[in-house]
Amino acid sequence: MRKYPVISEKELYGELKRYFGFSKFKANQLEVVQALLGGSDAFVSMPTGGGKSLCYQLTGLLLEGLTVVVSPLIALMQDQVSAAQELGLAAAFLNSSMNEKEIRGVYRRLHAGEIKLLYISPERFSSDQFRLRLKEFDPVLCVIDEAHCISEWGHDFRPDYLALSLIRSEFPGCLIAAFTATATRTVQQDIQTKLKMKNPFVVRASFDRPELFYRVSPKQSVLDQILAFVQDRPGKAGIIYRSKRADVEATSDFLRTHGVNALPYHAGLPDKTRLTHQERFVRDEADVIVATIAFGMGIDKSNVRFVVHGDLPKSLEAYYQETGRAGRDGLLSHCLLLYSPGDIRTQRYFIDQIEDEEEAARGRRNLDTMLRYAQASECRRTLLLGHFDEEHTGGCGRCDVCTDEASTEDLSVDAQKLLSAIARTGERFGGGHIIDIVKGGDTEKIRERGHDTLPTFGVGKGKPKKHWQQVLNDLLNRGALQQNGGRYPTLSMTESGRDILFGREAFQVVRRAQQAILIKKSSKEEYDLELFERLREKRLELSREKGIAPYMVFSDASLEEMAREIPRDRPAFLQISGVGRKKMKQYGTLFLELIDGYAREKGFTESRPDVR
Ligand code: ADP
Ligand code: ZN
């Protein structure tokens, strides 16, 4: 029988500060660490940003012997290991990107007992030869990251993961800990069974991400909308998802021509380009990445401040995953979905092409839940969490439905004007022409077809073109009109459109005033912006020197705290969340000098001036 160390809670807090620089555990972290240290398997489902890695890193540090971490993305392993080393943890990785010499080096250090945390890919584990060698080191804990990949029921099944079923039989003395950010109960059961876990300690944390603000806006001129959104957040990091490669390229080009430092990412780019783009984004050298959904799994960049979807995601689960990449550091971040009825038609079309009946049915169900979310008139958070079987009473204060002022407008008469023009021209024209008729425009097309003699000609003169465009969009959104494909799409009426035209149904729309987001800032959120910028520059400089990502030096949250507390001496600096022993040693002096210089320049006398 293996002996597990007895470590008091107080000691755990001590280690937490010493290595990670934090003075408090996040929800469930302490319990998971204690369970593992007590010799129990663990299944942990926590949202992105919940702090999963700390759970196993701290445990691995304290257990006697080697901890193996299985992680699916080779490209990220280097980052994970660098981040761990930055904290002063003895971490290394083994994967197919390494040459013989590097691999031998790692084995040498393993033999010397110099490695506590060994990161490997699942395919490495599936090699018989590797497992044989691993036995020599008698690992005490095996951590499975992104554990849902082992389940065919999950959304990201990887056959390589199945080999992990061998852990229990081949390493009987080894504890197993599974971590995931997306497990339904079915997937959870499947993970536990496949890994042959013994009565594990189970955590199913709340999936709420209070730091994320959710908004859905009608998609009109998508590139302009994206640009405006990005320009509102200068210098902030964000991900923009588009579903087609061509749109990824177009969006990224458009942003670049408007001075935004954006890069594209999609499966059509050469591997090397993709990797460089990802790296530049992770290292704060590019602000915005425009990507297909192929981007982001496992990206640990903690300061992503916004995620925009320019097209409708395939499922609410995928949407939650993708937006979840924002705000890992716990700071307010924004999620915007641009939604137009045109997207529904495209997706229905693709679903109809699917031959497998079951798969098609799943596609339709997913689309329906996605639509319920996009068209919701209740709190978005209630719907999102409801999807994960979690109750939320609404009124979250961090979604458009909860914060925007809404008013209902009766647009029946205006709608009838448009619908009538559509009906009288035989439902054969596009929106532009219909609006010209209603506005009484003098165009060749109108004269040629005699549309200036229609009774609806010029009935809408008094209102601007933009208004009519809006009403037309509202009618499309409501499903009163449908757009028929082709190069020059035409508009035709649906049943509901006829009901409105003939006055059998009123046409009311809810208008939300898009407010600048009015979240009351707690005093905690106020900090010296100029100092923050200087700290950021320093961080970038240091990270470049070391060839690591800036967030590995300090998180945005730590920099904000420095810019709020303005620490002037070592004890004060050590109080900052995220400053542990190694960070203090490596960066303490440099940052303290910067902060002190800044404080003198501004004539601050005490360490904590009123920054307001
Ligand atoms: P996950 O793997 O669950 O997505 P991470 O392990 O990447 O989450 O942690 C998310 C962020 O939270 C990181 O920036 C990490 O430094 C921070 N964090 C983790 N634990 C704590 C803690 N106890 N106190 C403060 N911040 C924490
Ligand atoms: Zn809400």
PDB file of N, CA, C and O in Angstrom, residues 132-192:
ATOM      1  N   LEU A 132       5.734   0.771 -20.697  1.00  0.00           N
ATOM      2  CA  LEU A 132       6.713  -0.084 -20.036  1.00  0.00           C
ATOM      3  C   LEU A 132       7.768   0.768 -19.319  1.00  0.00           C
ATOM      4  O   LEU A 132       8.131   0.512 -18.172  1.00  0.00           O
ATOM      5  N   ARG A 133       8.240   1.784 -20.004  1.00  0.00           N
ATOM      6  CA  ARG A 133       9.245   2.654 -19.391  1.00  0.00           C
ATOM      7  C   ARG A 133       8.670   3.438 -18.230  1.00  0.00           C
ATOM      8  O   ARG A 133       9.323   3.658 -17.217  1.00  0.00           O
ATOM      9  N   LEU A 134       7.410   3.855 -18.411  1.00  0.00           N
ATOM     10  CA  LEU A 134       6.783   4.661 -17.374  1.00  0.00           C
ATOM     11  C   LEU A 134       6.703   3.887 -16.058  1.00  0.00           C
ATOM     12  O   LEU A 134       6.792   4.451 -14.970  1.00  0.00           O
ATOM     13  N   LYS A 135       6.541   2.566 -16.179  1.00  0.00           N
ATOM     14  CA  LYS A 135       6.421   1.739 -14.968  1.00  0.00           C
ATOM     15  C   LYS A 135       7.632   1.871 -14.057  1.00  0.00           C
ATOM     16  O   LYS A 135       7.508   1.833 -12.837  1.00  0.00           O
ATOM     17  N   GLU A 136       8.787   2.075 -14.687  1.00  0.00           N
ATOM     18  CA  GLU A 136      10.002   2.245 -13.880  1.00  0.00           C
ATOM     19  C   GLU A 136       9.864   3.394 -12.889  1.00  0.00           C
ATOM     20  O   GLU A 136      10.491   3.410 -11.843  1.00  0.00           O
ATOM     21  N   PHE A 137       9.075   4.379 -13.275  1.00  0.00           N
ATOM     22  CA  PHE A 137       9.001   5.573 -12.413  1.00  0.00           C
ATOM     23  C   PHE A 137       7.830   5.523 -11.443  1.00  0.00           C
ATOM     24  O   PHE A 137       7.613   6.448 -10.679  1.00  0.00           O
ATOM     25  N   ASP A 138       7.033   4.466 -11.558  1.00  0.00           N
ATOM     26  CA  ASP A 138       5.946   4.229 -10.606  1.00  0.00           C
ATOM     27  C   ASP A 138       5.131   5.493 -10.300  1.00  0.00           C
ATOM     28  O   ASP A 138       5.145   5.978  -9.160  1.00  0.00           O
ATOM     29  N   PRO A 139       4.437   6.036 -11.290  1.00  0.00           N
ATOM     30  CA  PRO A 139       3.704   7.290 -11.055  1.00  0.00           C
ATOM     31  C   PRO A 139       2.663   7.146  -9.938  1.00  0.00           C
ATOM     32  O   PRO A 139       2.056   6.091  -9.791  1.00  0.00           O
ATOM     33  N   VAL A 140       2.494   8.186  -9.175  1.00  0.00           N
ATOM     34  CA  VAL A 140       1.568   8.140  -8.041  1.00  0.00           C
ATOM     35  C   VAL A 140       0.191   8.669  -8.436  1.00  0.00           C
ATOM     36  O   VAL A 140      -0.825   8.288  -7.890  1.00  0.00           O
ATOM     37  N   LEU A 141       0.189   9.554  -9.455  1.00  0.00           N
ATOM     38  CA  LEU A 141      -1.095  10.147  -9.878  1.00  0.00           C
ATOM     39  C   LEU A 141      -1.088  10.307 -11.383  1.00  0.00           C
ATOM     40  O   LEU A 141      -0.090  10.738 -11.971  1.00  0.00           O
ATOM     41  N   CYS A 142      -2.221   9.956 -11.994  1.00  0.00           N
ATOM     42  CA  CYS A 142      -2.352  10.191 -13.434  1.00  0.00           C
ATOM     43  C   CYS A 142      -3.534  11.125 -13.638  1.00  0.00           C
ATOM     44  O   CYS A 142      -4.658  10.825 -13.237  1.00  0.00           O
ATOM     45  N   VAL A 143      -3.257  12.269 -14.246  1.00  0.00           N
ATOM     46  CA  VAL A 143      -4.288  13.290 -14.456  1.00  0.00           C
ATOM     47  C   VAL A 143      -4.726  13.256 -15.908  1.00  0.00           C
ATOM     48  O   VAL A 143      -3.886  13.251 -16.810  1.00  0.00           O
ATOM     49  N   ILE A 144      -6.031  13.208 -16.134  1.00  0.00           N
ATOM     50  CA  ILE A 144      -6.525  13.248 -17.508  1.00  0.00           C
ATOM     51  C   ILE A 144      -7.186  14.606 -17.716  1.00  0.00           C
ATOM     52  O   ILE A 144      -8.253  14.879 -17.174  1.00  0.00           O
ATOM     53  N   ASP A 145      -6.546  15.431 -18.518  1.00  0.00           N
ATOM     54  CA  ASP A 145      -7.118  16.747 -18.810  1.00  0.00           C
ATOM     55  C   ASP A 145      -8.047  16.598 -20.014  1.00  0.00           C
ATOM     56  O   ASP A 145      -7.846  15.729 -20.834  1.00  0.00           O
ATOM     57  N   GLU A 146      -9.052  17.472 -20.100  1.00  0.00           N
ATOM     58  CA  GLU A 146     -10.036  17.373 -21.198  1.00  0.00           C
ATOM     59  C   GLU A 146     -10.588  15.944 -21.271  1.00  0.00           C
ATOM     60  O   GLU A 146     -10.669  15.342 -22.345  1.00  0.00           O
ATOM     61  N   ALA A 147     -10.965  15.425 -20.112  1.00  0.00           N
ATOM     62  CA  ALA A 147     -11.321  14.003 -20.015  1.00  0.00           C
ATOM     63  C   ALA A 147     -12.535  13.606 -20.856  1.00  0.00           C
ATOM     64  O   ALA A 147     -12.704  12.436 -21.184  1.00  0.00           O
ATOM     65  N   HIS A 148     -13.353  14.578 -21.244  1.00  0.00           N
ATOM     66  CA  HIS A 148     -14.526  14.220 -22.059  1.00  0.00           C
ATOM     67  C   HIS A 148     -14.121  13.625 -23.408  1.00  0.00           C
ATOM     68  O   HIS A 148     -14.927  13.004 -24.075  1.00  0.00           O
ATOM     69  N   CYS A 149     -12.857  13.838 -23.799  1.00  0.00           N
ATOM     70  CA  CYS A 149     -12.377  13.282 -25.078  1.00  0.00           C
ATOM     71  C   CYS A 149     -12.403  11.755 -25.092  1.00  0.00           C
ATOM     72  O   CYS A 149     -12.273  11.134 -26.132  1.00  0.00           O
ATOM     73  N   ILE A 150     -12.578  11.133 -23.947  1.00  0.00           N
ATOM     74  CA  ILE A 150     -12.586   9.670 -23.908  1.00  0.00           C
ATOM     75  C   ILE A 150     -13.976   9.117 -24.235  1.00  0.00           C
ATOM     76  O   ILE A 150     -14.136   7.929 -24.481  1.00  0.00           O
ATOM     77  N   SER A 151     -14.962   9.997 -24.259  1.00  0.00           N
ATOM     78  CA  SER A 151     -16.332   9.526 -24.415  1.00  0.00           C
ATOM     79  C   SER A 151     -16.891   9.805 -25.805  1.00  0.00           C
ATOM     80  O   SER A 151     -16.817  10.916 -26.309  1.00  0.00           O
ATOM     81  N   GLU A 152     -17.470   8.782 -26.403  1.00  0.00           N
ATOM     82  CA  GLU A 152     -18.110   8.971 -27.709  1.00  0.00           C
ATOM     83  C   GLU A 152     -19.334   9.870 -27.571  1.00  0.00           C
ATOM     84  O   GLU A 152     -19.850  10.370 -28.553  1.00  0.00           O
ATOM     85  N   TRP A 153     -19.820  10.024 -26.337  1.00  0.00           N
ATOM     86  CA  TRP A 153     -21.001  10.868 -26.118  1.00  0.00           C
ATOM     87  C   TRP A 153     -20.633  12.348 -26.035  1.00  0.00           C
ATOM     88  O   TRP A 153     -21.472  13.212 -26.145  1.00  0.00           O
ATOM     89  N   GLY A 154     -19.360  12.612 -25.801  1.00  0.00           N
ATOM     90  CA  GLY A 154     -18.936  13.998 -25.699  1.00  0.00           C
ATOM     91  C   GLY A 154     -18.865  14.622 -27.078  1.00  0.00           C
ATOM     92  O   GLY A 154     -19.052  13.950 -28.087  1.00  0.00           O
ATOM     93  N   HIS A 155     -18.561  15.917 -27.117  1.00  0.00           N
ATOM     94  CA  HIS A 155     -18.576  16.577 -28.417  1.00  0.00           C
ATOM     95  C   HIS A 155     -17.193  16.558 -29.055  1.00  0.00           C
ATOM     96  O   HIS A 155     -16.959  17.179 -30.067  1.00  0.00           O
ATOM     97  N   ASP A 156     -16.253  15.849 -28.429  1.00  0.00           N
ATOM     98  CA  ASP A 156     -14.890  15.962 -28.908  1.00  0.00           C
ATOM     99  C   ASP A 156     -14.148  14.647 -28.732  1.00  0.00           C
ATOM    100  O   ASP A 156     -13.023  14.612 -28.262  1.00  0.00           O
ATOM    101  N   PHE A 157     -14.801  13.569 -29.109  1.00  0.00           N
ATOM    102  CA  PHE A 157     -14.237  12.234 -28.891  1.00  0.00           C
ATOM    103  C   PHE A 157     -12.901  12.051 -29.616  1.00  0.00           C
ATOM    104  O   PHE A 157     -12.754  12.443 -30.763  1.00  0.00           O
ATOM    105  N   ARG A 158     -11.916  11.497 -28.910  1.00  0.00           N
ATOM    106  CA  ARG A 158     -10.627  11.175 -29.549  1.00  0.00           C
ATOM    107  C   ARG A 158     -10.256   9.734 -29.270  1.00  0.00           C
ATOM    108  O   ARG A 158     -10.011   9.373 -28.120  1.00  0.00           O
ATOM    109  N   PRO A 159     -10.201   8.924 -30.317  1.00  0.00           N
ATOM    110  CA  PRO A 159      -9.922   7.500 -30.138  1.00  0.00           C
ATOM    111  C   PRO A 159      -8.645   7.246 -29.325  1.00  0.00           C
ATOM    112  O   PRO A 159      -8.593   6.278 -28.560  1.00  0.00           O
ATOM    113  N   ASP A 160      -7.653   8.119 -29.479  1.00  0.00           N
ATOM    114  CA  ASP A 160      -6.416   7.978 -28.709  1.00  0.00           C
ATOM    115  C   ASP A 160      -6.657   7.861 -27.211  1.00  0.00           C
ATOM    116  O   ASP A 160      -5.880   7.235 -26.487  1.00  0.00           O
ATOM    117  N   TYR A 161      -7.705   8.507 -26.762  1.00  0.00           N
ATOM    118  CA  TYR A 161      -7.984   8.526 -25.334  1.00  0.00           C
ATOM    119  C   TYR A 161      -8.360   7.152 -24.783  1.00  0.00           C
ATOM    120  O   TYR A 161      -8.259   6.923 -23.583  1.00  0.00           O
ATOM    121  N   LEU A 162      -8.850   6.259 -25.670  1.00  0.00           N
ATOM    122  CA  LEU A 162      -9.330   4.972 -25.169  1.00  0.00           C
ATOM    123  C   LEU A 162      -8.220   4.177 -24.489  1.00  0.00           C
ATOM    124  O   LEU A 162      -8.480   3.400 -23.571  1.00  0.00           O
ATOM    125  N   ALA A 163      -6.985   4.377 -24.925  1.00  0.00           N
ATOM    126  CA  ALA A 163      -5.865   3.651 -24.315  1.00  0.00           C
ATOM    127  C   ALA A 163      -5.750   3.958 -22.824  1.00  0.00           C
ATOM    128  O   ALA A 163      -5.162   3.186 -22.063  1.00  0.00           O
ATOM    129  N   LEU A 164      -6.332   5.076 -22.405  1.00  0.00           N
ATOM    130  CA  LEU A 164      -6.216   5.450 -20.994  1.00  0.00           C
ATOM    131  C   LEU A 164      -6.953   4.468 -20.084  1.00  0.00           C
ATOM    132  O   LEU A 164      -6.758   4.460 -18.869  1.00  0.00           O
ATOM    133  N   SER A 165      -7.803   3.624 -20.690  1.00  0.00           N
ATOM    134  CA  SER A 165      -8.468   2.588 -19.892  1.00  0.00           C
ATOM    135  C   SER A 165      -7.449   1.649 -19.263  1.00  0.00           C
ATOM    136  O   SER A 165      -7.756   0.935 -18.315  1.00  0.00           O
ATOM    137  N   LEU A 166      -6.252   1.630 -19.827  1.00  0.00           N
ATOM    138  CA  LEU A 166      -5.226   0.712 -19.325  1.00  0.00           C
ATOM    139  C   LEU A 166      -4.558   1.192 -18.041  1.00  0.00           C
ATOM    140  O   LEU A 166      -3.845   0.428 -17.390  1.00  0.00           O
ATOM    141  N   ILE A 167      -4.773   2.444 -17.690  1.00  0.00           N
ATOM    142  CA  ILE A 167      -4.069   2.965 -16.508  1.00  0.00           C
ATOM    143  C   ILE A 167      -4.330   2.073 -15.291  1.00  0.00           C
ATOM    144  O   ILE A 167      -3.416   1.637 -14.607  1.00  0.00           O
ATOM    145  N   ARG A 168      -5.623   1.806 -15.067  1.00  0.00           N
ATOM    146  CA  ARG A 168      -5.978   1.085 -13.847  1.00  0.00           C
ATOM    147  C   ARG A 168      -5.320  -0.286 -13.761  1.00  0.00           C
ATOM    148  O   ARG A 168      -4.781  -0.647 -12.719  1.00  0.00           O
ATOM    149  N   SER A 169      -5.349  -1.027 -14.879  1.00  0.00           N
ATOM    150  CA  SER A 169      -4.792  -2.380 -14.791  1.00  0.00           C
ATOM    151  C   SER A 169      -3.257  -2.369 -14.799  1.00  0.00           C
ATOM    152  O   SER A 169      -2.634  -3.153 -14.099  1.00  0.00           O
ATOM    153  N   GLU A 170      -2.692  -1.471 -15.567  1.00  0.00           N
ATOM    154  CA  GLU A 170      -1.225  -1.509 -15.672  1.00  0.00           C
ATOM    155  C   GLU A 170      -0.519  -0.702 -14.592  1.00  0.00           C
ATOM    156  O   GLU A 170       0.663  -0.907 -14.330  1.00  0.00           O
ATOM    157  N   PHE A 171      -1.221   0.248 -13.998  1.00  0.00           N
ATOM    158  CA  PHE A 171      -0.620   1.050 -12.924  1.00  0.00           C
ATOM    159  C   PHE A 171      -1.537   1.005 -11.711  1.00  0.00           C
ATOM    160  O   PHE A 171      -2.137   2.011 -11.343  1.00  0.00           O
ATOM    161  N   PRO A 172      -1.680  -0.170 -11.118  1.00  0.00           N
ATOM    162  CA  PRO A 172      -2.705  -0.341 -10.076  1.00  0.00           C
ATOM    163  C   PRO A 172      -2.505   0.584  -8.876  1.00  0.00           C
ATOM    164  O   PRO A 172      -3.465   0.924  -8.202  1.00  0.00           O
ATOM    165  N   GLY A 173      -1.285   1.012  -8.633  1.00  0.00           N
ATOM    166  CA  GLY A 173      -1.073   1.848  -7.452  1.00  0.00           C
ATOM    167  C   GLY A 173      -1.227   3.331  -7.733  1.00  0.00           C
ATOM    168  O   GLY A 173      -0.906   4.164  -6.893  1.00  0.00           O
ATOM    169  N   CYS A 174      -1.716   3.663  -8.905  1.00  0.00           N
ATOM    170  CA  CYS A 174      -1.731   5.061  -9.326  1.00  0.00           C
ATOM    171  C   CYS A 174      -3.134   5.653  -9.198  1.00  0.00           C
ATOM    172  O   CYS A 174      -4.119   5.054  -9.630  1.00  0.00           O
ATOM    173  N   LEU A 175      -3.242   6.810  -8.600  1.00  0.00           N
ATOM    174  CA  LEU A 175      -4.538   7.479  -8.504  1.00  0.00           C
ATOM    175  C   LEU A 175      -4.907   8.061  -9.867  1.00  0.00           C
ATOM    176  O   LEU A 175      -4.025   8.416 -10.649  1.00  0.00           O
ATOM    177  N   ILE A 176      -6.207   8.162 -10.114  1.00  0.00           N
ATOM    178  CA  ILE A 176      -6.645   8.732 -11.393  1.00  0.00           C
ATOM    179  C   ILE A 176      -7.522   9.953 -11.118  1.00  0.00           C
ATOM    180  O   ILE A 176      -8.450   9.897 -10.308  1.00  0.00           O
ATOM    181  N   ALA A 177      -7.199  11.053 -11.782  1.00  0.00           N
ATOM    182  CA  ALA A 177      -8.016  12.259 -11.637  1.00  0.00           C
ATOM    183  C   ALA A 177      -8.409  12.749 -13.020  1.00  0.00           C
ATOM    184  O   ALA A 177      -7.557  12.978 -13.872  1.00  0.00           O
ATOM    185  N   ALA A 178      -9.716  12.873 -13.265  1.00  0.00           N
ATOM    186  CA  ALA A 178     -10.205  13.314 -14.568  1.00  0.00           C
ATOM    187  C   ALA A 178     -10.739  14.731 -14.455  1.00  0.00           C
ATOM    188  O   ALA A 178     -11.509  15.033 -13.544  1.00  0.00           O
ATOM    189  N   PHE A 179     -10.330  15.597 -15.373  1.00  0.00           N
ATOM    190  CA  PHE A 179     -10.791  16.991 -15.382  1.00  0.00           C
ATOM    191  C   PHE A 179     -11.438  17.324 -16.712  1.00  0.00           C
ATOM    192  O   PHE A 179     -10.927  16.954 -17.767  1.00  0.00           O
ATOM    193  N   THR A 180     -12.546  18.016 -16.654  1.00  0.00           N
ATOM    194  CA  THR A 180     -13.194  18.441 -17.898  1.00  0.00           C
ATOM    195  C   THR A 180     -14.022  19.701 -17.651  1.00  0.00           C
ATOM    196  O   THR A 180     -14.396  19.993 -16.522  1.00  0.00           O
ATOM    197  N   ALA A 181     -14.282  20.422 -18.743  1.00  0.00           N
ATOM    198  CA  ALA A 181     -15.127  21.611 -18.612  1.00  0.00           C
ATOM    199  C   ALA A 181     -16.491  21.395 -19.237  1.00  0.00           C
ATOM    200  O   ALA A 181     -17.283  22.314 -19.332  1.00  0.00           O
ATOM    201  N   THR A 182     -16.762  20.188 -19.697  1.00  0.00           N
ATOM    202  CA  THR A 182     -18.053  19.981 -20.345  1.00  0.00           C
ATOM    203  C   THR A 182     -18.566  18.589 -20.124  1.00  0.00           C
ATOM    204  O   THR A 182     -18.528  17.799 -21.034  1.00  0.00           O
ATOM    205  N   ALA A 183     -19.023  18.266 -18.967  1.00  0.00           N
ATOM    206  CA  ALA A 183     -19.520  16.906 -18.888  1.00  0.00           C
ATOM    207  C   ALA A 183     -20.986  16.873 -18.491  1.00  0.00           C
ATOM    208  O   ALA A 183     -21.361  17.330 -17.426  1.00  0.00           O
ATOM    209  N   THR A 184     -21.805  16.329 -19.365  1.00  0.00           N
ATOM    210  CA  THR A 184     -23.161  16.016 -18.963  1.00  0.00           C
ATOM    211  C   THR A 184     -23.045  14.762 -18.098  1.00  0.00           C
ATOM    212  O   THR A 184     -21.986  14.145 -18.045  1.00  0.00           O
ATOM    213  N   ARG A 185     -24.155  14.395 -17.440  1.00  0.00           N
ATOM    214  CA  ARG A 185     -24.058  13.238 -16.558  1.00  0.00           C
ATOM    215  C   ARG A 185     -23.727  11.951 -17.317  1.00  0.00           C
ATOM    216  O   ARG A 185     -23.003  11.080 -16.814  1.00  0.00           O
ATOM    217  N   THR A 186     -24.254  11.847 -18.529  1.00  0.00           N
ATOM    218  CA  THR A 186     -23.943  10.660 -19.340  1.00  0.00           C
ATOM    219  C   THR A 186     -22.440  10.589 -19.600  1.00  0.00           C
ATOM    220  O   THR A 186     -21.820   9.536 -19.447  1.00  0.00           O
ATOM    221  N   VAL A 187     -21.868  11.715 -19.989  1.00  0.00           N
ATOM    222  CA  VAL A 187     -20.433  11.728 -20.276  1.00  0.00           C
ATOM    223  C   VAL A 187     -19.639  11.439 -19.002  1.00  0.00           C
ATOM    224  O   VAL A 187     -18.664  10.685 -19.017  1.00  0.00           O
ATOM    225  N   GLN A 188     -20.090  11.982 -17.898  1.00  0.00           N
ATOM    226  CA  GLN A 188     -19.406  11.740 -16.630  1.00  0.00           C
ATOM    227  C   GLN A 188     -19.360  10.239 -16.320  1.00  0.00           C
ATOM    228  O   GLN A 188     -18.305   9.687 -15.998  1.00  0.00           O
ATOM    229  N   GLN A 189     -20.516   9.584 -16.436  1.00  0.00           N
ATOM    230  CA  GLN A 189     -20.584   8.152 -16.164  1.00  0.00           C
ATOM    231  C   GLN A 189     -19.630   7.391 -17.062  1.00  0.00           C
ATOM    232  O   GLN A 189     -18.899   6.506 -16.631  1.00  0.00           O
ATOM    233  N   ASP A 190     -19.658   7.793 -18.327  1.00  0.00           N
ATOM    234  CA  ASP A 190     -18.829   7.136 -19.319  1.00  0.00           C
ATOM    235  C   ASP A 190     -17.341   7.298 -18.977  1.00  0.00           C
ATOM    236  O   ASP A 190     -16.559   6.348 -19.064  1.00  0.00           O
ATOM    237  N   ILE A 191     -16.962   8.487 -18.585  1.00  0.00           N
ATOM    238  CA  ILE A 191     -15.560   8.741 -18.223  1.00  0.00           C
ATOM    239  C   ILE A 191     -15.161   7.857 -17.048  1.00  0.00           C
ATOM    240  O   ILE A 191     -14.134   7.173 -17.070  1.00  0.00           O
ATOM    241  N   GLN A 192     -16.012   7.830 -16.029  1.00  0.00           N
ATOM    242  CA  GLN A 192     -15.693   7.056 -14.836  1.00  0.00           C
ATOM    243  C   GLN A 192     -15.560   5.565 -15.165  1.00  0.00           C
ATOM    244  O   GLN A 192     -14.673   4.884 -14.660  1.00  0.00           O
TER     245      GLN A 192
END
